[in-house]
XYZ file of C-alpha atoms in Angstrom:
568
model
C 96.537 59.868 -37.515
C 96.742 58.702 -34.015
C 93.973 60.785 -33.020
C 91.532 59.925 -35.932
C 92.397 56.427 -34.834
C 91.536 56.912 -31.380
C 88.136 58.791 -32.236
C 87.310 55.761 -34.110
C 87.696 53.131 -31.463
C 85.894 55.403 -29.066
C 82.923 55.620 -31.252
C 82.830 51.904 -31.959
C 82.747 51.088 -28.628
C 80.135 53.637 -27.496
C 78.147 51.995 -30.205
C 78.527 48.698 -29.042
C 77.866 49.557 -25.493
C 74.584 51.111 -26.808
C 73.686 47.778 -28.701
C 74.091 45.657 -25.772
C 72.159 48.163 -23.366
C 69.345 48.279 -25.850
C 69.213 44.494 -25.683
C 69.710 43.870 -21.771
C 68.180 46.619 -20.134
C 64.454 46.011 -21.306
C 64.196 42.330 -20.047
C 66.106 43.384 -16.741
C 63.447 46.070 -16.255
C 60.439 43.855 -16.744
C 61.590 41.233 -14.310
C 62.323 44.017 -11.798
C 59.791 46.457 -11.588
C 57.683 46.339 -8.693
C 53.685 45.881 -9.049
C 53.116 49.033 -7.374
C 55.538 51.248 -9.463
C 58.752 52.528 -8.730
C 59.049 53.880 -5.219
C 62.841 54.311 -4.999
C 63.707 50.970 -3.610
C 66.313 48.575 -5.397
C 64.824 46.647 -8.456
C 63.828 42.993 -7.442
C 63.998 39.898 -9.551
C 60.956 37.519 -9.462
C 62.527 34.590 -11.281
C 62.715 33.006 -8.075
C 59.820 31.088 -6.291
C 57.894 33.117 -3.363
C 56.206 31.108 -0.652
C 53.887 32.796 2.025
C 52.895 30.954 4.695
C 49.755 32.129 7.103
C 48.385 30.611 10.343
C 44.786 31.873 11.071
C 45.386 34.943 8.796
C 48.725 35.784 10.281
C 51.745 35.597 8.140
C 54.315 33.274 9.667
C 56.934 33.175 6.912
C 59.683 35.373 6.457
C 59.684 38.226 4.380
C 62.548 38.838 1.537
C 64.003 42.257 1.769
C 63.871 42.211 -2.023
C 60.001 40.667 -1.910
C 58.344 41.801 -5.064
C 54.821 42.022 -3.472
C 55.398 42.744 0.090
C 57.613 45.155 1.879
C 59.920 44.304 4.806
C 57.646 46.540 6.967
C 54.283 44.775 6.162
C 52.019 44.194 9.138
C 51.895 40.511 9.377
C 48.209 40.584 10.532
C 47.205 42.481 7.641
C 49.816 40.882 5.264
C 47.241 38.621 3.466
C 44.928 41.462 2.337
C 48.077 43.209 1.202
C 49.015 40.166 -0.739
C 45.879 39.908 -2.091
C 45.974 43.459 -3.588
C 49.243 43.111 -4.840
C 48.496 39.930 -6.946
C 45.220 41.226 -8.028
C 46.784 42.808 -11.085
C 48.030 39.228 -12.338
C 44.692 37.677 -12.812
C 41.159 39.042 -12.441
C 40.107 35.705 -10.637
C 42.797 35.793 -7.972
C 40.990 37.755 -5.278
C 38.303 35.443 -5.378
C 40.449 32.022 -5.249
C 42.433 33.739 -2.322
C 39.192 34.374 -0.337
C 37.883 30.735 -0.958
C 41.263 29.496 0.029
C 40.927 31.433 3.325
C 37.476 30.725 4.102
C 37.269 27.002 2.955
C 40.763 25.729 2.265
C 40.151 25.437 -1.580
C 43.287 24.782 -3.653
C 43.901 26.633 -6.791
C 46.357 27.261 -9.676
C 46.378 30.102 -11.846
C 48.558 31.646 -14.512
C 48.962 35.453 -14.676
C 50.817 38.059 -16.776
C 53.453 40.167 -15.375
C 54.350 42.565 -18.192
C 55.920 40.123 -20.976
C 56.351 37.230 -18.356
C 53.738 34.597 -17.205
C 53.662 33.777 -13.326
C 52.029 30.970 -11.796
C 50.112 31.821 -8.537
C 49.204 28.476 -6.373
C 47.425 28.149 -3.187
C 46.649 25.325 -0.692
C 46.080 24.384 2.795
C 48.845 22.008 4.512
C 49.126 20.941 7.798
C 46.820 23.564 9.253
C 48.522 26.339 7.416
C 47.732 28.445 4.313
C 50.159 28.639 1.697
C 50.455 31.059 -1.506
C 53.353 30.579 -3.678
C 54.257 32.998 -6.519
C 56.793 31.903 -9.363
C 57.751 31.943 -13.241
C 55.252 29.566 -15.058
C 58.338 28.010 -16.783
C 59.577 24.525 -16.671
C 61.791 23.733 -13.735
C 62.270 21.615 -10.855
C 58.812 20.421 -9.392
C 56.887 22.089 -12.137
C 55.371 21.503 -15.633
C 54.213 23.562 -18.356
C 50.298 22.737 -19.007
C 48.807 23.626 -22.429
C 45.943 26.460 -21.658
C 42.864 24.652 -22.761
C 43.797 21.536 -21.017
C 44.484 23.381 -17.890
C 40.992 25.348 -18.100
C 39.366 21.778 -18.896
C 40.687 20.628 -15.643
C 40.058 23.518 -13.633
C 36.370 23.408 -15.082
C 35.891 20.006 -14.046
C 37.564 20.254 -10.472
C 34.924 23.066 -10.225
C 32.071 21.061 -11.135
C 33.306 18.315 -8.842
C 33.497 20.733 -5.747
C 29.893 21.843 -6.517
C 28.922 18.458 -6.572
C 30.276 17.518 -3.494
C 29.018 20.822 -2.015
C 25.317 20.316 -3.326
C 25.417 16.937 -1.633
C 23.959 16.506 1.959
C 27.008 14.304 2.925
C 29.902 15.585 4.931
C 33.130 14.776 3.061
C 36.743 15.577 4.626
C 40.168 14.436 4.364
C 42.784 14.269 6.884
C 46.460 13.825 6.772
C 48.867 10.954 8.504
C 48.594 12.968 11.912
C 44.629 13.214 11.725
C 44.332 16.797 10.909
C 42.045 18.194 8.667
C 43.216 19.088 5.426
C 40.201 19.751 3.119
C 36.555 19.630 3.583
C 33.625 20.339 1.596
C 30.611 22.742 2.555
C 28.573 20.259 4.255
C 31.245 19.663 6.439
C 32.155 23.455 7.195
C 28.463 24.013 7.855
C 28.490 21.051 10.064
C 31.625 22.735 12.181
C 29.615 25.887 12.313
C 26.354 24.018 13.847
C 28.450 22.160 16.270
C 30.029 25.356 17.522
C 26.856 27.227 17.669
C 27.805 30.037 15.202
C 25.648 28.960 12.124
C 26.321 31.213 9.143
C 29.816 32.284 10.270
C 32.676 31.504 8.587
C 34.965 28.647 9.429
C 38.319 29.036 10.607
C 41.321 26.704 9.630
C 42.653 24.467 10.858
C 39.229 22.770 11.233
C 38.378 20.544 14.082
C 37.900 16.715 13.836
C 34.396 16.529 14.509
C 34.054 12.796 15.099
C 37.133 12.310 17.025
C 37.485 8.969 18.221
C 34.308 7.629 16.816
C 36.245 6.964 13.641
C 39.139 5.043 15.152
C 39.742 2.447 14.045
C 38.479 3.726 10.642
C 35.298 2.257 9.465
C 35.302 0.240 6.158
C 33.782 1.277 2.954
C 31.405 -1.626 3.137
C 30.579 -1.272 6.880
C 29.437 1.956 7.876
C 29.644 3.012 11.336
C 26.829 4.859 12.839
C 28.446 8.107 14.707
C 26.580 10.749 16.452
C 27.328 14.770 16.901
C 25.635 16.997 19.675
C 24.778 20.417 18.385
C 24.026 23.321 19.956
C 20.490 24.736 20.336
C 20.855 28.542 19.357
C 17.260 29.246 18.909
C 13.908 27.698 20.193
C 13.074 24.709 17.546
C 14.339 21.440 16.410
C 17.685 22.785 15.518
C 19.210 21.539 18.427
C 19.814 18.008 19.603
C 21.830 14.997 18.250
C 22.470 14.605 14.590
C 23.284 10.883 13.191
C 25.658 9.901 10.465
C 26.540 6.639 8.889
C 30.626 7.335 8.289
C 32.855 5.516 5.849
C 36.524 6.010 5.021
C 38.948 5.144 2.142
C 42.750 5.727 1.934
C 43.821 8.659 0.249
C 47.688 8.715 -0.193
C 48.986 9.196 3.345
C 45.639 10.229 4.733
C 42.118 9.405 4.971
C 39.136 10.678 3.306
C 35.771 10.165 5.108
C 32.303 10.359 4.110
C 29.345 10.962 6.652
C 25.818 10.473 5.221
C 23.028 12.000 7.577
C 20.753 9.527 8.862
C 18.492 11.563 11.136
C 15.025 10.502 9.443
C 16.212 6.911 9.265
C 17.264 7.228 13.336
C 13.937 8.900 13.894
C 11.816 6.577 12.145
C 13.391 3.396 13.873
C 12.903 5.402 17.247
C 9.338 5.675 16.296
C 8.943 2.160 15.301
C 10.736 1.042 18.389
C 8.294 3.236 20.250
C 5.060 1.927 18.613
C 6.323 -1.751 18.933
C 6.771 -1.133 22.875
C 3.168 0.478 22.856
C 1.554 -2.290 20.935
C 3.604 -4.771 23.247
C 1.852 -3.031 26.523
C -1.210 -3.128 24.723
C -1.274 -6.761 23.778
C 0.046 -7.470 27.571
C -3.473 -6.696 28.657
C -5.372 -8.434 25.892
C -7.361 -11.501 26.793
C -6.576 -12.856 23.092
C -3.488 -14.596 22.403
C -1.463 -13.137 19.762
C 1.250 -14.741 17.898
C 2.825 -13.080 14.668
C 5.254 -15.127 12.270
C 7.425 -13.424 9.941
C 7.842 -14.233 6.219
C 10.163 -16.908 7.527
C 7.522 -18.359 9.724
C 9.329 -17.803 12.683
C 7.479 -16.596 15.768
C 8.626 -12.921 16.437
C 5.940 -11.631 18.555
C 3.853 -13.085 21.207
C 1.856 -11.615 24.594
C 1.033 -13.151 27.806
C -2.331 -14.394 26.819
C -0.881 -16.780 24.516
C 1.498 -18.235 27.049
C -1.849 -18.885 28.886
C -4.036 -20.174 26.096
C -1.099 -22.353 24.859
C 0.108 -23.900 28.211
C 3.692 -23.685 26.385
C 6.587 -22.234 28.351
C 7.523 -18.866 27.678
C 11.247 -20.192 26.997
C 9.912 -22.236 24.293
C 8.190 -18.994 22.724
C 10.913 -16.636 23.063
C 13.203 -19.068 21.177
C 11.229 -18.026 17.994
C 9.820 -21.420 17.010
C 8.489 -22.045 13.331
C 4.814 -22.174 12.683
C 4.916 -26.128 12.315
C 6.884 -26.437 15.442
C 4.497 -23.930 17.245
C 1.245 -26.318 15.971
C 3.287 -29.457 16.871
C 3.634 -28.300 20.580
C 0.217 -27.152 20.672
C -0.767 -30.814 19.387
C 1.589 -32.495 22.070
C -0.199 -30.733 24.696
C -3.681 -31.208 23.656
C -4.464 -27.415 22.816
C -5.690 -28.078 19.324
C -8.200 -30.746 17.829
C -6.300 -34.077 17.476
C -5.652 -34.995 13.710
C -6.856 -38.080 12.384
C -3.766 -39.154 10.575
C -0.247 -37.360 10.484
C -0.387 -36.688 6.413
C -3.761 -35.401 7.141
C -2.190 -33.091 9.700
C 0.574 -31.781 7.482
C -2.162 -30.994 4.830
C -4.027 -29.258 7.379
C -0.983 -26.990 8.471
C -0.206 -26.045 4.902
C -4.164 -25.487 4.165
C -4.125 -23.081 7.423
C -0.868 -21.382 6.508
C -2.351 -20.584 2.834
C -5.694 -19.046 4.249
C -4.062 -17.231 6.717
C -1.999 -15.599 4.003
C -5.264 -14.685 2.238
C -7.106 -13.653 5.480
C -9.638 -15.982 5.384
C -8.574 -18.780 8.268
C -11.214 -18.580 10.796
C -12.132 -21.561 12.817
C -13.325 -22.921 16.175
C -11.222 -25.547 17.855
C -12.972 -27.893 20.595
C -10.329 -29.137 22.717
C -10.684 -32.592 24.538
C -11.075 -31.026 27.891
C -14.230 -29.203 26.999
C -12.738 -25.725 26.060
C -13.352 -23.766 23.013
C -10.891 -21.644 21.095
C -11.727 -19.592 18.108
C -8.532 -19.121 15.969
C -8.028 -16.593 13.123
C -5.433 -16.000 10.890
C -4.741 -12.576 9.289
C -1.911 -11.596 6.737
C 0.553 -8.655 7.721
C 2.805 -6.717 5.798
C 6.241 -8.305 4.301
C 4.799 -11.604 4.324
C 4.058 -11.979 7.892
C 1.043 -13.829 9.320
C -0.589 -13.162 12.612
C -2.696 -15.791 14.622
C -4.989 -14.673 17.238
C -6.246 -17.373 19.838
C -9.497 -16.510 21.820
C -11.262 -18.539 24.528
C -14.701 -18.780 23.837
C -15.586 -21.533 26.253
C -18.207 -19.320 28.234
C -19.923 -18.122 24.759
C -20.222 -21.573 23.283
C -21.753 -22.699 26.658
C -23.979 -19.877 26.854
C -25.082 -20.429 23.267
C -25.710 -24.360 23.814
C -27.713 -23.474 26.975
C -29.758 -20.854 25.016
C -30.318 -23.354 21.848
C -31.418 -25.743 24.254
C -33.918 -23.503 25.822
C -35.194 -22.394 22.384
C -35.933 -26.032 21.649
C -37.675 -26.771 24.971
C -39.870 -23.801 24.323
C -40.774 -24.990 20.975
C -41.426 -28.387 22.255
C -43.776 -27.074 24.809
C -45.685 -24.651 22.245
C -45.763 -27.321 19.814
C -47.512 -29.464 22.341
C -50.210 -27.149 22.745
C -53.881 -28.464 21.373
C -54.731 -25.423 19.793
C -53.192 -23.573 16.641
C -50.906 -20.649 17.937
C -49.172 -17.578 16.104
C -47.189 -14.522 17.526
C -46.775 -11.380 15.550
C -44.254 -8.849 16.102
C -44.986 -5.011 16.452
C -44.141 -4.549 12.720
C -46.704 -6.978 11.677
C -44.210 -10.063 11.110
C -44.928 -13.603 12.002
C -42.007 -14.448 14.290
C -43.624 -17.592 16.030
C -45.995 -20.452 14.928
C -46.682 -23.895 16.596
C -47.066 -27.168 14.831
C -50.875 -27.129 15.211
C -50.884 -23.925 13.335
C -48.699 -24.904 10.669
C -51.006 -28.100 10.452
C -54.249 -26.192 10.388
C -53.295 -23.604 7.591
C -51.139 -26.039 5.453
C -48.154 -24.112 5.764
C -44.965 -25.631 3.994
C -41.819 -26.280 5.689
C -40.129 -23.935 3.522
C -42.394 -20.959 4.347
C -40.911 -20.795 7.870
C -37.663 -19.259 6.123
C -39.707 -16.613 4.301
C -41.380 -13.706 6.223
C -45.049 -13.433 6.703
C -46.872 -10.452 7.767
C -50.115 -10.213 9.485
C -52.024 -8.956 6.409
C -51.029 -11.946 4.474
C -52.249 -14.543 7.220
C -55.287 -12.704 7.505
C -55.911 -12.788 4.214
C -55.537 -16.518 4.241
C -57.575 -17.228 7.080
C -60.378 -15.216 5.701
C -60.486 -16.976 2.653
C -60.824 -20.323 4.613
C -63.825 -19.061 6.178
C -67.567 -18.706 5.518
C -68.671 -15.201 5.204
C -70.969 -14.049 8.056
C -71.501 -10.797 9.609
C -70.117 -11.768 13.205
C -66.961 -13.062 11.707
C -66.496 -9.976 9.323
C -66.317 -7.488 12.019
C -63.323 -9.471 13.879
C -60.828 -8.710 11.125
C -61.255 -5.126 11.566
C -60.943 -5.451 15.454
C -57.473 -7.555 14.921
C -56.229 -4.961 12.472
C -56.767 -2.203 15.052
C -55.228 -4.204 17.779
C -52.392 -4.506 15.585
C -52.306 -0.910 14.997
C -52.645 -0.248 18.846
C -56.234 1.563 18.163
C -58.407 -0.766 19.580
C -60.510 -0.053 22.508
C -60.046 -3.450 23.974
C -56.918 -5.210 23.888
C -58.599 -8.558 22.967
C -60.786 -9.808 20.543
C -62.739 -13.062 20.467
C -65.005 -14.639 17.569
C -66.178 -17.877 16.239
C -65.170 -18.681 12.519
C -67.077 -21.632 10.644
C -64.623 -22.909 7.981
C -65.626 -23.931 4.555
C -65.765 -27.513 5.684
C -68.115 -27.024 8.138
C -65.688 -27.010 11.090
C -66.013 -24.221 13.957
C -63.086 -22.818 15.374
C -62.798 -20.212 18.299
C -60.553 -17.169 17.500
C -59.142 -15.056 20.174
C -56.598 -12.233 19.651
C -54.852 -10.462 22.366
C -52.132 -7.687 22.733
C -48.687 -8.847 24.586
C -45.746 -7.251 25.367
C -43.364 -5.098 23.015
C -46.525 -4.261 20.765
C -46.976 -8.173 19.623
C -50.268 -10.037 19.290
C -51.014 -13.394 19.920
C -53.631 -15.280 17.928
C -55.027 -18.817 19.104
C -57.583 -20.900 16.977
C -59.077 -23.551 19.287
C -61.849 -25.995 18.166
C -65.430 -25.632 19.642
C -67.297 -28.230 21.526
C -70.389 -27.919 19.420
C -71.599 -31.308 17.531
C -70.327 -30.147 14.449
C -66.949 -28.910 15.882
C -65.915 -31.359 18.898
C -63.092 -29.947 20.995
C -61.723 -33.256 21.353
C -61.476 -33.880 17.566
C -57.755 -33.304 16.607
C -57.305 -30.133 14.165
C -57.423 -31.013 10.816
C -55.914 -28.926 7.973
C -58.070 -26.428 6.299
C -59.067 -26.959 2.437
C -59.472 -23.378 1.314
C -60.955 -24.507 -2.088
C -63.694 -26.714 -0.486
C -67.335 -25.331 -1.265
C -69.800 -25.305 1.559
C -72.019 -28.011 1.533
C -76.007 -27.213 1.343
C -78.434 -28.779 4.175
C -78.672 -29.134 7.723
C -74.634 -28.772 8.129
C -74.510 -25.397 6.935
C -77.432 -23.925 8.777
C -75.705 -25.554 12.374
C -72.810 -23.977 11.584
C -74.473 -20.406 10.925
C -76.315 -20.736 13.858
C -73.236 -21.583 15.916
C -71.514 -18.403 14.584
C -74.412 -16.488 15.574
C -74.502 -18.189 19.172
C -70.773 -17.059 19.598
C -68.083 -18.801 21.312
C -68.632 -20.597 24.469
C -67.975 -18.805 27.796
C -64.242 -19.610 29.279
C -64.032 -21.406 32.702
C -62.975 -18.585 35.182
C -59.447 -18.649 35.936
C -58.067 -20.011 39.362
C -57.181 -17.711 42.049
C -53.579 -17.369 43.172
């Protein structure tokens, strides 16, 4: 009986132990099996958080003898590669994320499966070191369980923001309270490579602070600071030199986030503009024309030395950027512009001058009290500016007046000649006729403004004369002289007008291919030379009788011989 009872208790104990083993061992095994399989080492629990710290690829954190992913004899220089391969079984994206963490310091959080358990793998860069943490994805101190769709949405948004920052041309980086770079976008990493002269190489953490003391104290967000970097020139071309940026900063926790926007084109444009202005200034300095440029506020922003000479204003006054009205007032006080009749009219003329200069139509000649003459022109410039040019034309005005006086004198001398005279240019156009010619052929005053050519004038002469064989031959001779085909350079003939007056016609070639035509009264009884030249009535019919016969005889007789010219 006792043996049966002992057998029964022994059987029940064995059954209970079997049930407990069936419940406990699978969970224990799932938490203790190593990723690479059973290698004979004691099983290791992975419920605790594991932390791996690397500095420039070297493992600096201690290795737990019971670590599930790294063995105690792991080479610390190659530990990052071993850890990457050990964690690859947890999640397919882990190798790529670990590589991005090593190259660019990109933080990540991923959840993988280790058997039936969920493990969380996180990576970040802190204080110049790369940290990888592996632990259970369960509620605990410092951790929260996140819904998978929400986490994926956050991760997708984070990826989009990271790509957006990488696509932008601005370099963005974050520093901690000690000034160490703890995060940077792709533009900053590329800038690090360019400054170091290793374009295309992978940046090594910790990253250098490129701008150094240029961003201390930190620039305000609404007041960018212009900073520059010297870039190593690794190959011929425009890659080397100085890069320019506008840097702003904002507080980010205990650190600062900086943004450096490239402004190389802006600086190049400003330099080109500055050089252009300097070139113009040097050019304007040698111009005899005074130049004054007023901006859209009508303040003097540019002038040359010639303006100082012509305006007699001191350079200090011009350098003080006077307004246009004040500048013209100063010219008036120094009698360097015409004196206005009244002050109101003066102000009106100033407004009129400014309006016409904006339209580019202002141009005037100022006759100064001292006898000097200035030509003033106003022209519009971009952005509402106005430029005034002052040119001393005293010599030109004086020469023009002298020339005009000589012309009037010569015309008076020609008009004082008793005979009718006209000059035709080489192209047959009449260029000169005296008063006697205009009276003889009844030319109206408005005819002077209309060009008259030799054939038209000859038709008028021929219509006013009686037809005769002697006179008809001279018309052809005149045409040949005008065409430079005549054997003799001069033609003489006696013409009988329809009012039975006689005229001696002489045509001679002069310089420049021109010809001079003269009509002089003949000294015969019917046409006394002392008689004044009367106008011709082309419509007057010849009167019959003795007068017509005498006129015909005078034509046959020819012109009276001229007195010999005095010997010089």
